[in-house]
């Protein structure tokens, strides 16, 4: 009887540094089995670190984890396998990073930031 191979968990992390080298983004995807033991669940992790000058050390200002929408599971799978594409990278470095800075400054609430972060997966098809 042939062995059955099944990937149950996966964790991938991508680090993106902005062209000006003043922001560093750690974007991750975690795959696990849902509570039912059948459905795959995905979590998106995000950390934003900034610095005033290229020679300064990065300082983490935002650290977040959100549940990906079930409908975005195929996009999460593709992103985990191939890495973020250009539209996703642009979304992370522009929209999510800006939302992270606004969250840190108290200008937006956590749910608003979370929605912006979740839009990273559908940005793959933008």
GROMACS .gro file of N, CA and C in nm:
model
  378
    1UNK      N    1   0.085  -0.118   0.000
    1UNK     CA    2   0.000   0.000   0.000
    1UNK      C    3   0.090   0.124   0.000
    2UNK      N    4   0.072   0.215  -0.098
    2UNK     CA    5   0.156   0.334  -0.104
    2UNK      C    6   0.127   0.429   0.012
    3UNK      N    7   0.231   0.498   0.052
    3UNK     CA    8   0.216   0.596   0.161
    3UNK      C    9   0.143   0.719   0.109
    4UNK      N   10   0.064   0.779   0.196
    4UNK     CA   11  -0.008   0.900   0.161
    4UNK      C   12   0.065   1.019   0.223
    5UNK      N   13   0.097   1.116   0.141
    5UNK     CA   14   0.166   1.236   0.189
    5UNK      C   15   0.064   1.348   0.204
    6UNK      N   16   0.066   1.414   0.319
    6UNK     CA   17  -0.026   1.524   0.344
    6UNK      C   18   0.048   1.635   0.418
    7UNK      N   19   0.043   1.754   0.363
    7UNK     CA   20   0.103   1.870   0.428
    7UNK      C   21   0.000   1.927   0.525
    8UNK      N   22   0.030   1.919   0.653
    8UNK     CA   23  -0.065   1.963   0.754
    8UNK      C   24  -0.039   2.107   0.796
    9UNK      N   25   0.086   2.141   0.817
    9UNK     CA   26   0.121   2.277   0.860
    9UNK      C   27   0.232   2.332   0.772
   10UNK      N   28   0.228   2.464   0.756
   10UNK     CA   29   0.334   2.532   0.685
   10UNK      C   30   0.348   2.673   0.743
   11UNK      N   31   0.470   2.722   0.745
   11UNK     CA   32   0.495   2.861   0.787
   11UNK      C   33   0.602   2.917   0.693
   12UNK      N   34   0.567   3.025   0.626
   12UNK     CA   35   0.665   3.093   0.541
   12UNK      C   36   0.669   3.240   0.579
   13UNK      N   37   0.787   3.298   0.569
   13UNK     CA   38   0.805   3.439   0.603
   13UNK      C   39   0.888   3.504   0.493
   14UNK      N   40   0.842   3.620   0.450
   14UNK     CA   41   0.911   3.698   0.349
   14UNK      C   42   0.948   3.833   0.411
   15UNK      N   43   1.071   3.877   0.388
   15UNK     CA   44   1.115   4.006   0.438
   15UNK      C   45   1.134   4.100   0.320
   16UNK      N   46   1.070   4.216   0.329
   16UNK     CA   47   1.075   4.317   0.223
   16UNK      C   48   1.132   4.444   0.285
   17UNK      N   49   1.234   4.500   0.222
   17UNK     CA   50   1.289   4.629   0.263
   17UNK      C   51   1.253   4.729   0.153
   18UNK      N   52   1.197   4.843   0.193
   18UNK     CA   53   1.158   4.944   0.095
   18UNK      C   54   1.281   5.000   0.023
   19UNK      N   55   1.263   5.053  -0.098
   19UNK     CA   56   1.378   5.104  -0.174
   19UNK      C   57   1.460   5.209  -0.099
   20UNK      N   58   1.395   5.290  -0.015
   20UNK     CA   59   1.470   5.390   0.062
   20UNK      C   60   1.541   5.330   0.183
   21UNK      N   61   1.517   5.200   0.206
   21UNK     CA   62   1.578   5.122   0.315
   21UNK      C   63   1.540   5.173   0.454
   22UNK      N   64   1.427   5.243   0.466
   22UNK     CA   65   1.385   5.295   0.596
   22UNK      C   66   1.273   5.213   0.660
   23UNK      N   67   1.214   5.121   0.583
   23UNK     CA   68   1.109   5.034   0.636
   23UNK      C   69   1.141   4.889   0.602
   24UNK      N   70   1.115   4.802   0.698
   24UNK     CA   71   1.130   4.658   0.677
   24UNK      C   72   0.998   4.592   0.713
   25UNK      N   73   0.950   4.510   0.623
   25UNK     CA   74   0.824   4.440   0.643
   25UNK      C   75   0.851   4.291   0.647
   26UNK      N   76   0.802   4.227   0.752
   26UNK     CA   77   0.803   4.081   0.761
   26UNK      C   78   0.660   4.036   0.738
   27UNK      N   79   0.639   3.964   0.629
   27UNK     CA   80   0.506   3.916   0.590
   27UNK      C   81   0.510   3.764   0.593
   28UNK      N   82   0.418   3.704   0.666
   28UNK     CA   83   0.419   3.559   0.678
   28UNK      C   84   0.282   3.498   0.655
   29UNK      N   85   0.284   3.371   0.619
   29UNK     CA   86   0.162   3.293   0.603
   29UNK      C   87   0.178   3.163   0.680
   30UNK      N   88   0.078   3.131   0.761
   30UNK     CA   89   0.077   3.008   0.839
   30UNK      C   90  -0.046   2.927   0.799
   31UNK      N   91  -0.023   2.802   0.759
   31UNK     CA   92  -0.131   2.713   0.721
   31UNK      C   93  -0.143   2.605   0.827
   32UNK      N   94  -0.267   2.576   0.864
   32UNK     CA   95  -0.293   2.470   0.962
   32UNK      C   96  -0.431   2.413   0.931
   33UNK      N   97  -0.466   2.305   0.995
   33UNK     CA   98  -0.600   2.250   0.981
   33UNK      C   99  -0.694   2.329   1.071
   34UNK      N  100  -0.814   2.355   1.022
   34UNK     CA  101  -0.913   2.426   1.101
   34UNK      C  102  -0.965   2.340   1.214
   35UNK      N  103  -1.056   2.395   1.291
   35UNK     CA  104  -1.112   2.325   1.408
   35UNK      C  105  -1.180   2.194   1.368
   36UNK      N  106  -1.231   2.187   1.244
   36UNK     CA  107  -1.298   2.065   1.200
   36UNK      C  108  -1.200   1.955   1.160
   37UNK      N  109  -1.071   1.988   1.153
   37UNK     CA  110  -0.969   1.890   1.118
   37UNK      C  111  -0.961   1.860   0.970
   38UNK      N  112  -1.043   1.926   0.890
   38UNK     CA  113  -1.048   1.901   0.747
   38UNK      C  114  -1.010   2.027   0.667
   39UNK      N  115  -1.076   2.135   0.698
   39UNK     CA  116  -1.056   2.261   0.625
   39UNK      C  117  -0.922   2.324   0.661
   40UNK      N  118  -0.851   2.372   0.559
   40UNK     CA  119  -0.726   2.445   0.585
   40UNK      C  120  -0.760   2.585   0.635
   41UNK      N  121  -0.686   2.630   0.734
   41UNK     CA  122  -0.701   2.768   0.780
   41UNK      C  123  -0.567   2.838   0.760
   42UNK      N  124  -0.573   2.965   0.728
   42UNK     CA  125  -0.454   3.045   0.702
   42UNK      C  126  -0.452   3.166   0.794
   43UNK      N  127  -0.336   3.198   0.844
   43UNK     CA  128  -0.316   3.321   0.920
   43UNK      C  129  -0.211   3.403   0.847
   44UNK      N  130  -0.233   3.534   0.847
   44UNK     CA  131  -0.137   3.628   0.788
   44UNK      C  132  -0.065   3.696   0.904
   45UNK      N  133   0.067   3.695   0.900
   45UNK     CA  134   0.144   3.767   1.001
   45UNK      C  135   0.212   3.886   0.934
   46UNK      N  136   0.225   3.993   1.011
   46UNK     CA  137   0.283   4.116   0.957
   46UNK      C  138   0.356   4.189   1.067
   47UNK      N  139   0.476   4.233   1.037
   47UNK     CA  140   0.551   4.318   1.129
   47UNK      C  141   0.614   4.430   1.048
   48UNK      N  142   0.601   4.552   1.100
   48UNK     CA  143   0.660   4.669   1.035
   48UNK      C  144   0.765   4.727   1.128
   49UNK      N  145   0.885   4.740   1.074
   49UNK     CA  146   0.995   4.804   1.147
   49UNK      C  147   1.041   4.925   1.066
   50UNK      N  148   1.077   5.031   1.137
   50UNK     CA  149   1.121   5.154   1.069
   50UNK      C  150   1.251   5.203   1.130
   51UNK      N  151   1.313   5.295   1.059
   51UNK     CA  152   1.432   5.363   1.110
   51UNK      C  153   1.442   5.499   1.042
   52UNK      N  154   1.509   5.593   1.109
   52UNK     CA  155   1.521   5.730   1.056
   52UNK      C  156   1.628   5.742   0.949
   53UNK      N  157   1.733   5.663   0.961
   53UNK     CA  158   1.844   5.668   0.864
   53UNK      C  159   1.887   5.526   0.831
   54UNK      N  160   1.945   5.508   0.713
   54UNK     CA  161   1.987   5.375   0.668
   54UNK      C  162   2.084   5.308   0.764
   55UNK      N  163   2.159   5.385   0.838
   55UNK     CA  164   2.258   5.329   0.930
   55UNK      C  165   2.201   5.296   1.068
   56UNK      N  166   2.077   5.342   1.096
   56UNK     CA  167   2.014   5.313   1.225
   56UNK      C  168   1.959   5.170   1.226
   57UNK      N  169   1.945   5.111   1.344
   57UNK     CA  170   1.881   4.979   1.351
   57UNK      C  171   1.730   4.994   1.332
   58UNK      N  172   1.667   4.889   1.278
   58UNK     CA  173   1.522   4.889   1.263
   58UNK      C  174   1.458   4.874   1.401
   59UNK      N  175   1.344   4.943   1.419
   59UNK     CA  176   1.265   4.934   1.542
   59UNK      C  177   1.124   4.890   1.502
   60UNK      N  178   1.077   4.780   1.560
   60UNK     CA  179   0.944   4.727   1.528
   60UNK      C  180   0.837   4.819   1.587
   61UNK      N  181   0.743   4.862   1.501
   61UNK     CA  182   0.636   4.949   1.549
   61UNK      C  183   0.499   4.882   1.541
   62UNK      N  184   0.486   4.779   1.457
   62UNK     CA  185   0.358   4.709   1.444
   62UNK      C  186   0.386   4.560   1.430
   63UNK      N  187   0.306   4.481   1.499
   63UNK     CA  188   0.314   4.335   1.492
   63UNK      C  189   0.170   4.284   1.494
   64UNK      N  190   0.127   4.215   1.389
   64UNK     CA  191  -0.014   4.175   1.380
   64UNK      C  192  -0.028   4.036   1.321
   65UNK      N  193  -0.138   3.970   1.360
   65UNK     CA  194  -0.176   3.840   1.305
   65UNK      C  195  -0.326   3.846   1.278
   66UNK      N  196  -0.367   3.809   1.156
   66UNK     CA  197  -0.509   3.805   1.122
   66UNK      C  198  -0.541   3.673   1.054
   67UNK      N  199  -0.665   3.629   1.070
   67UNK     CA  200  -0.714   3.510   1.001
   67UNK      C  201  -0.746   3.549   0.857
   68UNK      N  202  -0.695   3.475   0.762
   68UNK     CA  203  -0.728   3.500   0.622
   68UNK      C  204  -0.870   3.452   0.596
   69UNK      N  205  -0.938   3.519   0.504
   69UNK     CA  206  -1.072   3.475   0.466
   69UNK      C  207  -1.063   3.341   0.394
   70UNK      N  208  -1.159   3.253   0.420
   70UNK     CA  209  -1.160   3.119   0.361
   70UNK      C  210  -1.155   3.126   0.208
   71UNK      N  211  -1.223   3.224   0.150
   71UNK     CA  212  -1.225   3.237   0.004
   71UNK      C  213  -1.087   3.269  -0.054
   72UNK      N  214  -0.997   3.319   0.030
   72UNK     CA  215  -0.863   3.355  -0.016
   72UNK      C  216  -0.760   3.244   0.003
   73UNK      N  217  -0.805   3.126   0.046
   73UNK     CA  218  -0.712   3.014   0.069
   73UNK      C  219  -0.629   2.979  -0.055
   74UNK      N  220  -0.688   2.973  -0.175
   74UNK     CA  221  -0.605   2.943  -0.293
   74UNK      C  222  -0.497   3.049  -0.317
   75UNK      N  223  -0.529   3.175  -0.290
   75UNK     CA  224  -0.431   3.283  -0.307
   75UNK      C  225  -0.322   3.272  -0.201
   76UNK      N  226  -0.360   3.232  -0.081
   76UNK     CA  227  -0.261   3.213   0.026
   76UNK      C  228  -0.166   3.099  -0.012
   77UNK      N  229  -0.221   2.992  -0.065
   77UNK     CA  230  -0.140   2.876  -0.108
   77UNK      C  231  -0.041   2.918  -0.216
   78UNK      N  232  -0.089   2.992  -0.315
   78UNK     CA  233  -0.002   3.036  -0.425
   78UNK      C  234   0.106   3.133  -0.375
   79UNK      N  235   0.067   3.225  -0.287
   79UNK     CA  236   0.163   3.321  -0.234
   79UNK      C  237   0.268   3.252  -0.149
   80UNK      N  238   0.225   3.154  -0.069
   80UNK     CA  239   0.321   3.079   0.014
   80UNK      C  240   0.420   3.004  -0.074
   81UNK      N  241   0.371   2.951  -0.185
   81UNK     CA  242   0.456   2.873  -0.274
   81UNK      C  243   0.550   2.959  -0.359
   82UNK      N  244   0.497   3.068  -0.414
   82UNK     CA  245   0.572   3.149  -0.511
   82UNK      C  246   0.627   3.279  -0.454
   83UNK      N  247   0.582   3.317  -0.335
   83UNK     CA  248   0.621   3.446  -0.278
   83UNK      C  249   0.527   3.555  -0.324
   84UNK      N  250   0.529   3.669  -0.256
   84UNK     CA  251   0.442   3.779  -0.297
   84UNK      C  252   0.482   3.831  -0.435
   85UNK      N  253   0.381   3.859  -0.518
   85UNK     CA  254   0.411   3.916  -0.650
   85UNK      C  255   0.417   4.069  -0.639
   86UNK      N  256   0.437   4.136  -0.752
   86UNK     CA  257   0.456   4.281  -0.750
   86UNK      C  258   0.336   4.355  -0.690
   87UNK      N  259   0.211   4.327  -0.732
   87UNK     CA  260   0.098   4.398  -0.671
   87UNK      C  261   0.088   4.375  -0.519
   88UNK      N  262   0.118   4.254  -0.473
   88UNK     CA  263   0.114   4.227  -0.330
   88UNK      C  264   0.225   4.303  -0.257
   89UNK      N  265   0.344   4.304  -0.315
   89UNK     CA  266   0.456   4.375  -0.253
   89UNK      C  267   0.425   4.524  -0.245
   90UNK      N  268   0.368   4.579  -0.352
   90UNK     CA  269   0.330   4.721  -0.351
   90UNK      C  270   0.223   4.747  -0.246
   91UNK      N  271   0.126   4.658  -0.235
   91UNK     CA  272   0.020   4.674  -0.134
   91UNK      C  273   0.080   4.672   0.007
   92UNK      N  274   0.173   4.581   0.031
   92UNK     CA  275   0.237   4.572   0.163
   92UNK      C  276   0.320   4.696   0.194
   93UNK      N  277   0.401   4.740   0.098
   93UNK     CA  278   0.494   4.851   0.125
   93UNK      C  279   0.425   4.987   0.125
   94UNK      N  280   0.314   4.999   0.055
   94UNK     CA  281   0.244   5.128   0.050
   94UNK      C  282   0.123   5.128   0.144
   95UNK      N  283   0.024   5.045   0.114
   95UNK     CA  284  -0.102   5.050   0.188
   95UNK      C  285  -0.092   4.995   0.330
   96UNK      N  286  -0.037   4.876   0.345
   96UNK     CA  287  -0.033   4.815   0.478
   96UNK      C  288   0.068   4.887   0.568
   97UNK      N  289   0.183   4.923   0.513
   97UNK     CA  290   0.281   4.996   0.594
   97UNK      C  291   0.226   5.130   0.641
   98UNK      N  292   0.157   5.202   0.551
   98UNK     CA  293   0.096   5.330   0.590
   98UNK      C  294  -0.012   5.308   0.695
   99UNK      N  295  -0.094   5.205   0.676
   99UNK     CA  296  -0.198   5.174   0.776
   99UNK      C  297  -0.134   5.138   0.910
  100UNK      N  298  -0.022   5.068   0.906
  100UNK     CA  299   0.049   5.033   1.030
  100UNK      C  300   0.099   5.157   1.103
  101UNK      N  301   0.152   5.252   1.028
  101UNK     CA  302   0.198   5.377   1.089
  101UNK      C  303   0.080   5.456   1.147
  102UNK      N  304  -0.032   5.455   1.077
  102UNK     CA  305  -0.152   5.525   1.125
  102UNK      C  306  -0.209   5.455   1.248
  103UNK      N  307  -0.202   5.322   1.251
  103UNK     CA  308  -0.247   5.248   1.369
  103UNK      C  309  -0.161   5.283   1.489
  104UNK      N  310  -0.031   5.284   1.470
  104UNK     CA  311   0.063   5.317   1.578
  104UNK      C  312   0.037   5.458   1.631
  105UNK      N  313   0.001   5.551   1.540
  105UNK     CA  314  -0.025   5.690   1.579
  105UNK      C  315  -0.165   5.711   1.636
  106UNK      N  316  -0.247   5.605   1.637
  106UNK     CA  317  -0.383   5.616   1.691
  106UNK      C  318  -0.482   5.679   1.595
  107UNK      N  319  -0.448   5.686   1.466
  107UNK     CA  320  -0.535   5.750   1.368
  107UNK      C  321  -0.637   5.654   1.307
  108UNK      N  322  -0.611   5.524   1.318
  108UNK     CA  323  -0.709   5.422   1.276
  108UNK      C  324  -0.716   5.316   1.385
  109UNK      N  325  -0.823   5.238   1.380
  109UNK     CA  326  -0.843   5.131   1.477
  109UNK      C  327  -0.791   4.998   1.420
  110UNK      N  328  -0.771   4.902   1.508
  110UNK     CA  329  -0.718   4.771   1.470
  110UNK      C  330  -0.801   4.703   1.360
  111UNK      N  331  -0.937   4.704   1.368
  111UNK     CA  332  -1.013   4.637   1.262
  111UNK      C  333  -0.988   4.696   1.122
  112UNK      N  334  -0.967   4.827   1.115
  112UNK     CA  335  -0.937   4.891   0.986
  112UNK      C  336  -0.802   4.842   0.934
  113UNK      N  337  -0.703   4.836   1.023
  113UNK     CA  338  -0.572   4.785   0.983
  113UNK      C  339  -0.584   4.640   0.937
  114UNK      N  340  -0.657   4.558   1.013
  114UNK     CA  341  -0.671   4.416   0.980
  114UNK      C  342  -0.732   4.398   0.841
  115UNK      N  343  -0.834   4.477   0.807
  115UNK     CA  344  -0.895   4.468   0.674
  115UNK      C  345  -0.794   4.502   0.565
  116UNK      N  346  -0.713   4.604   0.590
  116UNK     CA  347  -0.610   4.642   0.492
  116UNK      C  348  -0.509   4.529   0.474
  117UNK      N  349  -0.468   4.468   0.583
  117UNK     CA  350  -0.373   4.357   0.576
  117UNK      C  351  -0.433   4.238   0.501
  118UNK      N  352  -0.560   4.206   0.528
  118UNK     CA  353  -0.626   4.093   0.462
  118UNK      C  354  -0.633   4.112   0.311
  119UNK      N  355  -0.637   4.236   0.266
  119UNK     CA  356  -0.645   4.262   0.121
  119UNK      C  357  -0.515   4.230   0.048
  120UNK      N  358  -0.411   4.191   0.120
  120UNK     CA  359  -0.285   4.153   0.056
  120UNK      C  360  -0.303   4.031  -0.033
  121UNK      N  361  -0.382   3.934   0.010
  121UNK     CA  362  -0.398   3.812  -0.070
  121UNK      C  363  -0.472   3.840  -0.200
  122UNK      N  364  -0.589   3.907  -0.199
  122UNK     CA  365  -0.656   3.937  -0.326
  122UNK      C  366  -0.576   4.032  -0.416
  123UNK      N  367  -0.483   4.107  -0.359
  123UNK     CA  368  -0.399   4.196  -0.440
  123UNK      C  369  -0.317   4.116  -0.542
  124UNK      N  370  -0.302   3.986  -0.519
  124UNK     CA  371  -0.226   3.901  -0.611
  124UNK      C  372  -0.285   3.908  -0.752
  125UNK      N  373  -0.415   3.923  -0.761
  125UNK     CA  374  -0.483   3.925  -0.892
  125UNK      C  375  -0.511   4.067  -0.941
  126UNK      N  376  -0.452   4.167  -0.878
  126UNK     CA  377  -0.478   4.307  -0.918
  126UNK      C  378  -0.409   4.339  -1.049
   0.00000   0.00000   0.00000
